[in-house]
XYZ file of N, CA and C in Angstrom:
456
model
N 64.374 37.814 31.796
C 64.802 37.148 30.595
C 63.599 36.622 29.802
N 62.631 36.131 30.547
C 61.438 35.589 29.919
C 60.663 36.682 29.170
N 60.585 37.881 29.762
C 59.899 39.003 29.135
C 60.609 39.427 27.861
N 61.926 39.487 27.904
C 62.701 39.872 26.726
C 62.490 38.859 25.607
N 62.481 37.595 25.943
C 62.260 36.543 24.954
C 60.855 36.654 24.351
N 59.886 36.947 25.178
C 58.512 37.124 24.690
C 58.421 38.310 23.746
N 59.069 39.413 24.096
C 59.067 40.599 23.236
C 59.768 40.326 21.918
N 60.885 39.619 21.964
C 61.604 39.300 20.735
C 60.806 38.354 19.840
N 59.990 37.532 20.434
C 59.135 36.639 19.662
C 57.962 37.407 19.056
N 57.415 38.336 19.794
C 56.243 39.087 19.333
C 56.597 40.181 18.331
N 57.807 40.696 18.369
C 58.205 41.809 17.503
C 58.064 41.483 16.020
N 58.574 40.357 15.524
C 58.399 40.070 14.093
C 56.932 39.939 13.694
N 56.134 39.406 14.573
C 54.706 39.271 14.278
C 54.056 40.646 14.186
N 54.431 41.555 15.069
C 53.858 42.906 15.064
C 54.303 43.703 13.858
N 55.479 43.411 13.331
C 55.995 44.162 12.188
C 55.475 43.650 10.853
N 54.810 42.530 10.842
C 54.274 41.957 9.615
C 52.756 41.852 9.673
N 52.056 42.997 9.736
C 50.594 42.919 9.840
C 49.970 42.486 8.523
N 48.856 41.852 8.633
C 48.081 41.493 7.450
C 46.804 42.332 7.459
N 46.049 42.226 6.425
C 44.815 42.998 6.334
C 43.825 42.548 7.403
N 43.154 43.494 7.984
C 42.144 43.191 8.994
C 40.771 43.533 8.430
N 39.817 42.728 8.726
C 38.451 42.988 8.296
C 37.602 43.190 9.536
N 36.996 44.354 9.616
C 36.161 44.660 10.769
C 34.698 44.588 10.351
N 33.844 44.624 11.313
C 32.419 44.593 11.054
C 31.737 45.617 11.952
N 30.520 45.931 11.584
C 29.752 46.847 12.409
C 29.405 46.205 13.734
N 29.355 47.006 14.752
C 28.891 46.514 16.039
C 27.373 46.470 15.972
N 26.826 45.307 16.186
C 25.376 45.128 16.116
C 24.820 45.142 17.532
N 24.081 46.212 17.846
C 23.546 46.356 19.201
C 22.312 45.497 19.422
N 21.670 45.085 18.335
C 20.435 44.330 18.463
C 19.215 45.230 18.579
N 19.437 46.543 18.586
C 18.328 47.487 18.705
C 17.924 48.110 17.377
N 18.605 47.765 16.302
C 18.258 48.288 14.989
C 19.309 49.246 14.447
N 19.104 49.637 13.204
C 20.083 50.452 12.484
C 20.273 51.835 13.095
N 19.213 52.467 13.583
C 19.343 53.806 14.165
C 20.298 53.784 15.358
N 20.108 52.842 16.251
C 20.943 52.770 17.445
C 22.359 52.277 17.127
N 22.489 51.451 16.096
C 23.832 51.061 15.656
C 24.592 52.286 15.155
N 23.914 53.166 14.428
C 24.542 54.413 13.980
C 24.879 55.324 15.134
N 23.993 55.384 16.124
C 24.245 56.230 17.295
C 25.426 55.715 18.108
N 25.591 54.405 18.168
C 26.707 53.826 18.914
C 28.034 53.900 18.166
N 27.981 54.162 16.858
C 29.200 54.186 16.044
C 30.238 55.157 16.594
N 29.811 56.314 17.016
C 30.740 57.317 17.536
C 31.433 56.831 18.805
N 30.723 56.091 19.622
C 31.282 55.625 20.885
C 32.258 54.467 20.681
N 31.964 53.583 19.753
C 32.791 52.385 19.572
C 33.901 52.562 18.536
N 34.012 53.744 17.935
C 35.070 54.017 16.966
C 35.981 55.085 17.553
N 37.096 54.682 18.160
C 37.955 55.645 18.854
C 38.466 56.784 17.962
N 38.774 56.486 16.703
C 39.265 57.536 15.810
C 38.240 58.636 15.610
N 36.991 58.254 15.397
C 35.934 59.247 15.214
C 35.676 60.023 16.499
N 35.690 59.325 17.616
C 35.452 59.984 18.900
C 36.552 60.998 19.210
N 37.799 60.652 18.940
C 38.902 61.578 19.203
C 38.826 62.820 18.313
N 38.381 62.643 17.084
C 38.205 63.794 16.190
C 37.144 64.733 16.759
N 36.038 64.196 17.214
C 34.963 65.023 17.770
C 35.429 65.725 19.046
N 36.179 65.024 19.889
C 36.714 65.653 21.105
C 37.678 66.776 20.732
N 38.518 66.538 19.721
C 39.442 67.575 19.262
C 38.714 68.804 18.736
N 37.665 68.595 17.962
C 36.858 69.723 17.460
C 36.227 70.475 18.623
N 35.729 69.747 19.611
C 35.118 70.392 20.777
C 36.148 71.216 21.550
N 37.335 70.679 21.724
C 38.382 71.434 22.420
C 38.774 72.686 21.642
N 38.946 72.542 20.343
C 39.301 73.698 19.518
C 38.206 74.755 19.554
N 36.958 74.326 19.471
C 35.851 75.270 19.550
C 35.779 75.968 20.893
N 36.025 75.222 21.953
C 36.010 75.815 23.289
C 37.091 76.860 23.469
N 38.240 76.640 22.844
C 39.324 77.627 22.932
C 39.037 78.887 22.136
N 38.159 78.806 21.161
C 37.874 79.952 20.299
C 36.757 80.844 20.840
N 36.032 80.376 21.811
C 34.932 81.161 22.371
C 33.594 80.537 22.039
N 32.577 80.921 22.791
C 31.278 80.254 22.665
C 30.585 80.518 21.325
N 30.704 81.720 20.784
C 30.038 82.010 19.510
C 30.640 81.174 18.383
N 31.953 81.094 18.331
C 32.610 80.307 17.288
C 32.385 78.820 17.534
N 32.325 78.404 18.792
C 32.088 76.994 19.111
C 30.719 76.548 18.596
N 29.714 77.401 18.750
C 28.386 77.053 18.225
C 28.408 76.952 16.710
N 29.123 77.871 16.062
C 29.250 77.837 14.606
C 29.978 76.571 14.160
N 31.006 76.176 14.923
C 31.736 74.950 14.602
C 30.830 73.732 14.695
N 29.969 73.699 15.691
C 29.065 72.566 15.862
C 28.142 72.429 14.654
N 27.542 73.528 14.234
C 26.647 73.495 13.076
C 27.432 73.128 11.819
N 28.639 73.675 11.681
C 29.475 73.381 10.511
C 29.877 71.915 10.486
N 30.218 71.364 11.635
C 30.593 69.951 11.716
C 29.427 69.055 11.313
N 28.245 69.364 11.818
C 27.065 68.564 11.480
C 26.727 68.674 9.997
N 26.801 69.899 9.456
C 26.523 70.093 8.030
C 27.545 69.343 7.177
N 28.808 69.429 7.548
C 29.847 68.713 6.814
C 29.653 67.215 6.878
N 29.261 66.719 8.036
C 29.025 65.284 8.199
C 27.880 64.818 7.298
N 26.838 65.601 7.231
C 25.705 65.256 6.372
C 26.112 65.276 4.901
N 26.873 66.293 4.502
C 27.346 66.381 3.118
C 28.263 65.196 2.795
N 29.180 64.880 3.702
C 30.074 63.750 3.486
C 29.320 62.441 3.366
N 28.295 62.269 4.181
C 27.498 61.043 4.118
C 26.741 60.956 2.797
N 26.219 62.074 2.330
C 25.522 62.076 1.042
C 26.488 61.764 -0.099
N 27.703 62.309 -0.016
C 28.718 62.017 -1.030
C 29.082 60.536 -1.003
N 29.103 59.949 0.185
C 29.526 58.551 0.317
C 28.603 57.584 -0.406
N 27.387 57.983 -0.683
C 26.461 57.093 -1.360
C 26.811 56.890 -2.829
N 27.666 57.745 -3.395
C 28.054 57.595 -4.803
C 29.503 57.139 -4.960
N 30.240 57.006 -3.862
C 31.639 56.594 -3.918
C 31.767 55.076 -3.902
N 32.891 54.564 -4.399
C 33.088 53.106 -4.322
C 33.267 52.649 -2.883
N 32.844 51.441 -2.599
C 32.887 50.915 -1.234
C 34.295 50.567 -0.775
N 35.281 50.703 -1.637
C 36.659 50.369 -1.281
C 37.439 51.576 -0.772
N 36.787 52.699 -0.624
C 37.444 53.927 -0.176
C 37.991 53.757 1.237
N 39.239 54.182 1.448
C 39.852 54.110 2.780
C 40.118 55.519 3.286
N 39.656 55.792 4.493
C 39.792 57.128 5.067
C 40.786 57.175 6.223
N 41.565 56.136 6.389
C 42.481 56.069 7.522
C 43.460 57.237 7.544
N 44.037 57.574 6.413
C 45.015 58.666 6.361
C 44.372 60.017 6.639
N 43.158 60.193 6.156
C 42.448 61.455 6.396
C 42.204 61.643 7.886
N 41.804 60.591 8.570
C 41.544 60.663 10.004
C 42.827 60.969 10.771
N 43.922 60.335 10.394
C 45.192 60.574 11.071
C 45.654 62.013 10.874
N 45.565 62.523 9.647
C 45.985 63.901 9.374
C 45.081 64.891 10.108
N 43.765 64.663 10.072
C 42.844 65.563 10.766
C 43.100 65.565 12.266
N 43.330 64.386 12.832
C 43.600 64.304 14.263
C 44.897 65.010 14.623
N 45.936 64.836 13.816
C 47.211 65.516 14.064
C 47.067 67.019 13.955
N 46.357 67.486 12.944
C 46.151 68.926 12.768
C 45.329 69.505 13.909
N 44.311 68.784 14.337
C 43.523 69.237 15.486
C 44.381 69.342 16.733
N 45.237 68.353 16.950
C 46.122 68.385 18.114
C 47.041 69.586 18.097
N 47.592 69.902 16.934
C 48.481 71.065 16.812
C 47.708 72.358 17.050
N 46.513 72.467 16.485
C 45.716 73.690 16.657
C 45.307 73.897 18.114
N 44.971 72.821 18.802
C 44.627 72.937 20.227
C 45.879 73.281 21.029
N 46.996 72.693 20.667
C 48.243 72.928 21.386
C 48.717 74.372 21.282
N 48.636 74.968 20.088
C 49.133 76.342 19.943
C 48.172 77.365 20.542
N 46.908 76.995 20.701
C 45.926 77.832 21.399
C 45.929 79.272 20.913
N 45.768 79.456 19.624
C 45.686 80.787 19.029
C 44.276 81.027 18.513
N 43.881 82.285 18.587
C 42.581 82.647 18.036
C 42.677 82.572 16.514
N 41.743 81.860 15.904
C 41.758 81.674 14.456
C 40.610 82.458 13.827
N 40.772 82.861 12.563
C 39.667 83.550 11.870
C 38.438 82.646 11.780
N 37.286 83.270 11.891
C 36.026 82.522 11.882
C 35.876 81.683 10.608
N 36.278 82.231 9.471
C 36.165 81.510 8.206
C 37.033 80.255 8.211
N 38.244 80.361 8.727
C 39.142 79.201 8.785
C 38.555 78.109 9.677
N 37.961 78.518 10.785
C 37.333 77.548 11.701
C 36.174 76.838 11.011
N 35.343 77.590 10.307
C 34.192 76.997 9.628
C 34.646 76.025 8.544
N 35.626 76.437 7.740
C 36.133 75.568 6.674
C 36.724 74.291 7.261
N 37.487 74.425 8.340
C 38.090 73.261 8.968
C 37.024 72.326 9.534
N 36.023 72.876 10.213
C 34.961 72.043 10.794
C 34.161 71.337 9.705
N 33.888 72.030 8.605
C 33.167 71.396 7.498
C 34.014 70.277 6.892
N 35.313 70.527 6.712
C 36.198 69.493 6.141
C 36.263 68.266 7.040
N 36.369 68.478 8.346
C 36.398 67.346 9.277
C 35.048 66.628 9.259
N 33.961 67.380 9.189
C 32.632 66.770 9.114
C 32.452 65.933 7.858
N 32.962 66.425 6.734
C 32.876 65.659 5.488
C 33.656 64.357 5.621
N 34.849 64.444 6.195
C 35.650 63.231 6.405
C 34.919 62.251 7.317
N 34.267 62.764 8.366
C 33.491 61.900 9.265
C 32.316 61.269 8.515
N 31.633 62.063 7.723
C 30.464 61.566 7.003
C 30.799 60.542 5.942
N 31.996 60.646 5.383
C 32.395 59.687 4.359
C 32.536 58.274 4.903
N 32.589 58.133 6.219
C 32.683 56.781 6.799
C 31.420 55.972 6.523
N 30.355 56.632 6.108
C 29.116 55.917 5.773
C 29.315 54.996 4.575
N 30.357 55.245 3.769
C 30.628 54.382 2.624
C 30.941 52.956 3.077
N 31.484 52.823 4.272
C 31.879 51.509 4.772
C 30.698 50.671 5.255
N 29.583 51.298 5.583
C 28.451 50.555 6.140
C 27.318 50.387 5.141
N 27.493 50.943 3.982
C 26.431 50.958 2.983
C 25.874 49.571 2.677
N 26.722 48.573 2.607
C 26.297 47.220 2.250
C 25.688 46.462 3.431
N 25.955 46.920 4.657
C 25.611 46.126 5.831
C 24.357 46.577 6.559
N 23.825 47.715 6.217
C 22.713 48.248 6.987
C 21.839 49.136 6.122
N 20.712 49.561 6.658
C 19.877 50.554 5.996
C 20.553 51.910 6.216
N 21.226 52.386 5.199
C 22.134 53.517 5.334
C 21.470 54.779 5.875
N 20.267 55.093 5.420
C 19.638 56.342 5.850
C 19.297 56.311 7.340
N 18.843 55.178 7.804
C 18.487 55.067 9.213
C 19.757 55.087 10.071
N 20.788 54.378 9.633
C 22.074 54.366 10.339
C 22.650 55.792 10.391
N 22.559 56.491 9.269
C 23.077 57.860 9.184
C 22.331 58.785 10.132
N 21.028 58.640 10.247
C 20.261 59.466 11.179
C 20.714 59.228 12.618
N 20.958 57.992 12.982
C 21.459 57.700 14.328
C 22.854 58.258 14.563
N 23.695 58.142 13.541
C 25.071 58.632 13.658
C 25.120 60.149 13.833
N 24.328 60.861 13.041
C 24.326 62.320 13.137
C 23.668 62.769 14.445
N 22.683 62.030 14.904
C 22.071 62.358 16.198
C 23.085 62.257 17.317
N 23.896 61.207 17.337
C 24.888 61.075 18.401
C 26.011 62.099 18.259
N 26.310 62.479 17.034
C 27.335 63.507 16.820
C 26.880 64.833 17.368
């Protein structure tokens, strides 16, 4: 009975979320290492990278290598684009859609055309790179970006 009462008390609170403000994880080692740690401490980004790795592995080693280069290139392009975008940009929906699409592609386990794989990896990389718009005000962006791409 106590558990049910606790759940009934917590339910209205859970259904009425307010805006959350997050901050960068500061490792104390500088901007490069903060960028390198970003992939590890951001579950959404990490799951996208794992999904890309799984999809690439299912397509074969040659396509997987191409996906890796495409993902890195897309991430760099997205990060460069982020330097001219407004700092209020929200990428939450893009991450959710990309993660869902990756899950479906891994689940169906079909061989895909090389061009489609490259386009998809570049698009996911651009979405990943656009996250640099959120850290632009808080850190030395170029150094943070170098750490982030290194860990990717």
